[in-house]
Amino acid sequence: MKDAPQSEGQSAPKSQFALLGAASPDRSYGLPLAVLAELTHRCPLQCPYCSNPIQLERASRELSTEDWCRAMDQMADLGVLQIHFSGGEPCIRKDLEDLVAHATKVGLYPNLITSGVMMDRERMMRLADLGLAHVQISIQGARAGTSDRIGGFKNALPKKFETAAWVKEAGLALTINAVMHRQNLDELPEIVDIAVQMRAERIEVANVQYYGWALKNREALMPTIAQLKETTAFVEAARARLQGILSIDYVIPDYYAKRPKQCMGGWGRQFFNISPSGNVLPCHAAETITGLKFDNIREHSLEWIWHNSDAMSCFRGTGWMPEPCRSCPLKEVDFGGCRCQAFALAGRADATDPACEKSPLHASVFETAMAESTHGHDRLIYRNFSGTKEAPLPQKD
Amino acid sequence: MSERITLTEAMVVRLKRSSRLRFDKARGIHTLLVPERVVVLNESSVMIIEALDGRSIGAILDDFAVKFTAPREVIAADLLKMLQDFTDKGYLDITP
């Protein structure tokens, strides 16, 4: 999913590089514009909707500094323009400075996607001097109780405020990533106020996408239809009120959508993801589709992988589509939506995305969402290496 | 809370540290790299951005009117429209 970067922990599947969607005459896909570099799965936070796979990679399997630098050389040659350093928490990597410096050296635009709880002022200034351009800080909730409970980390908010202030002091661009769900949607107006207070240029309001950890916690996360309506109205009004102050990107929840999202700008069309151990994925959630074979940067060049990897090409273009997608006039608008979602809900990665109203599963998915959002429990399983720890239940006020 | 800035000719605008002009060799196009976006630039947009060197918008317009022997008000309309859009999107630093 996601057509480029992602909020830390969750990605927003927007099409942000629409201007550059052009394919070369002899191919149905273009050159990759952006890469999500997941440096590590280690993270001090434990957000229950994390976009990392359930099977987290251990530190011992992570790529070395040299592996990443070689990959960045190849990205630049291939036409990649932006690199998003993400995780896990990318600040855990002691070589983050070396990686940002190398990205700058080869002409990539470096973006850091972080929880903001591990930064210090000196490091931020150093990263800025080495060419870092943009920082995205996640917010789990506007109130301390929500923030601590959802992230599974105490006193995160004051640290995020500090980090945001350093980003602005360094003259870098700041985006707030707000992953929204039933248990924090009511705090969205306060989260938007926080983004303005932090002097962010952008906020990504992304409803949770249900794969991996989020699918495991779906019942506790699914928003109600009333929340969705209220949120959409709020976002429209806030966009008008904050024009020229804060840009708001908004992703509605798939289960309540009529049309599927144009996931990643189309499978293998302009984006790829590198996992901590070097697997190249068409999107960060692609490992949830069992049976796909991924190629690794330790064995092949990125150019070879982009053009030849089975995982990269199997859902490229429109040739793989079943009916009703194949004869749908919108097939080159949404490129068939999200394959990970089709796999999660229909059991087949080449099925019509159930987010589409033309899918035979659309009505039942909508009903599941309605039922889970109104009758579901609030128990959340934290994302961590054990995968069994439960979050405390919310305090009712 | 901050307010939206409406540009005037007296203002000085510069690219933010996070907005980077880059020629994309692989595709043969000029781009402005900004958070989560690649803005494709035509030749005149590149010229406008390269002129953001500390002069006021008015001084740039005076210069362009002579250089391109075009009516100043025509150039002003185009240039202010583009720079206002970039300002609204947060790509520029503005000094009143």
GROMACS .gro file of C-alpha atoms in nm, chain A residues 5 16-17 20 31-32 79 82 107 109 128-129 131-134 136 170-171 173 201-202 243 245, chain B residues 1-4 16-18 20 22 24 26-27 29 31 33-40 88 90:
model
   48
    5PRO     CA    1   0.598   0.691   0.243
   16GLN     CA    2   0.174   1.173  -0.427
   17PHE     CA    3   0.380   1.155  -0.735
   20LEU     CA    4   0.546   1.177  -1.269
   31LEU     CA    5   1.109   0.439  -1.305
   32PRO     CA    6   1.082   0.431  -0.927
   79GLY     CA    7   1.608   0.735  -1.113
   82GLN     CA    8   1.347   1.050  -0.256
  107GLY     CA    9   2.140   1.324  -0.479
  109TYR     CA   10   1.611   1.371  -0.094
  128ALA     CA   11   2.036   1.870   0.911
  129ASP     CA   12   2.396   1.965   0.829
  131GLY     CA   13   2.145   1.711   0.425
  132LEU     CA   14   1.833   1.578   0.596
  133ALA     CA   15   1.538   1.766   0.441
  134HIS     CA   16   1.218   1.650   0.604
  136GLN     CA   17   0.783   1.307   0.994
  170ALA     CA   18   1.718   2.338   1.201
  171GLY     CA   19   1.499   2.485   0.924
  173ALA     CA   20   1.019   2.061   0.689
  201GLU     CA   21   0.366   2.230   0.722
  202ARG     CA   22   0.170   1.909   0.675
  243GLN     CA   23  -0.514   2.707   0.405
  245ILE     CA   24  -0.085   2.721   0.736
  398MET     CA   25  -0.166   3.063   1.578
  399SER     CA   26   0.008   3.165   1.257
  400GLU     CA   27  -0.176   3.318   0.963
  401ARG     CA   28  -0.171   3.265   0.589
  413LYS     CA   29   1.333   2.664   0.237
  414ARG     CA   30   1.620   2.441   0.338
  415SER     CA   31   1.383   2.151   0.271
  417ARG     CA   32   1.558   2.139  -0.336
  419ARG     CA   33   1.724   1.916  -0.885
  421ASP     CA   34   1.648   1.457  -1.282
  423ALA     CA   35   1.702   0.967  -1.555
  424ARG     CA   36   1.388   1.142  -1.686
  426ILE     CA   37   1.330   1.699  -1.629
  428THR     CA   38   1.218   1.912  -1.043
  430LEU     CA   39   1.196   1.812  -0.442
  431VAL     CA   40   0.973   1.883  -0.141
  432PRO     CA   41   0.819   1.665   0.130
  433GLU     CA   42   0.636   1.370  -0.028
  434ARG     CA   43   0.615   1.541  -0.366
  435VAL     CA   44   0.815   1.585  -0.682
  436VAL     CA   45   0.711   1.908  -0.854
  437VAL     CA   46   0.794   1.902  -1.225
  485ASP     CA   47   0.068   2.812   0.071
  487GLY     CA   48   0.511   2.564   0.273
   0.00000   0.00000   0.00000
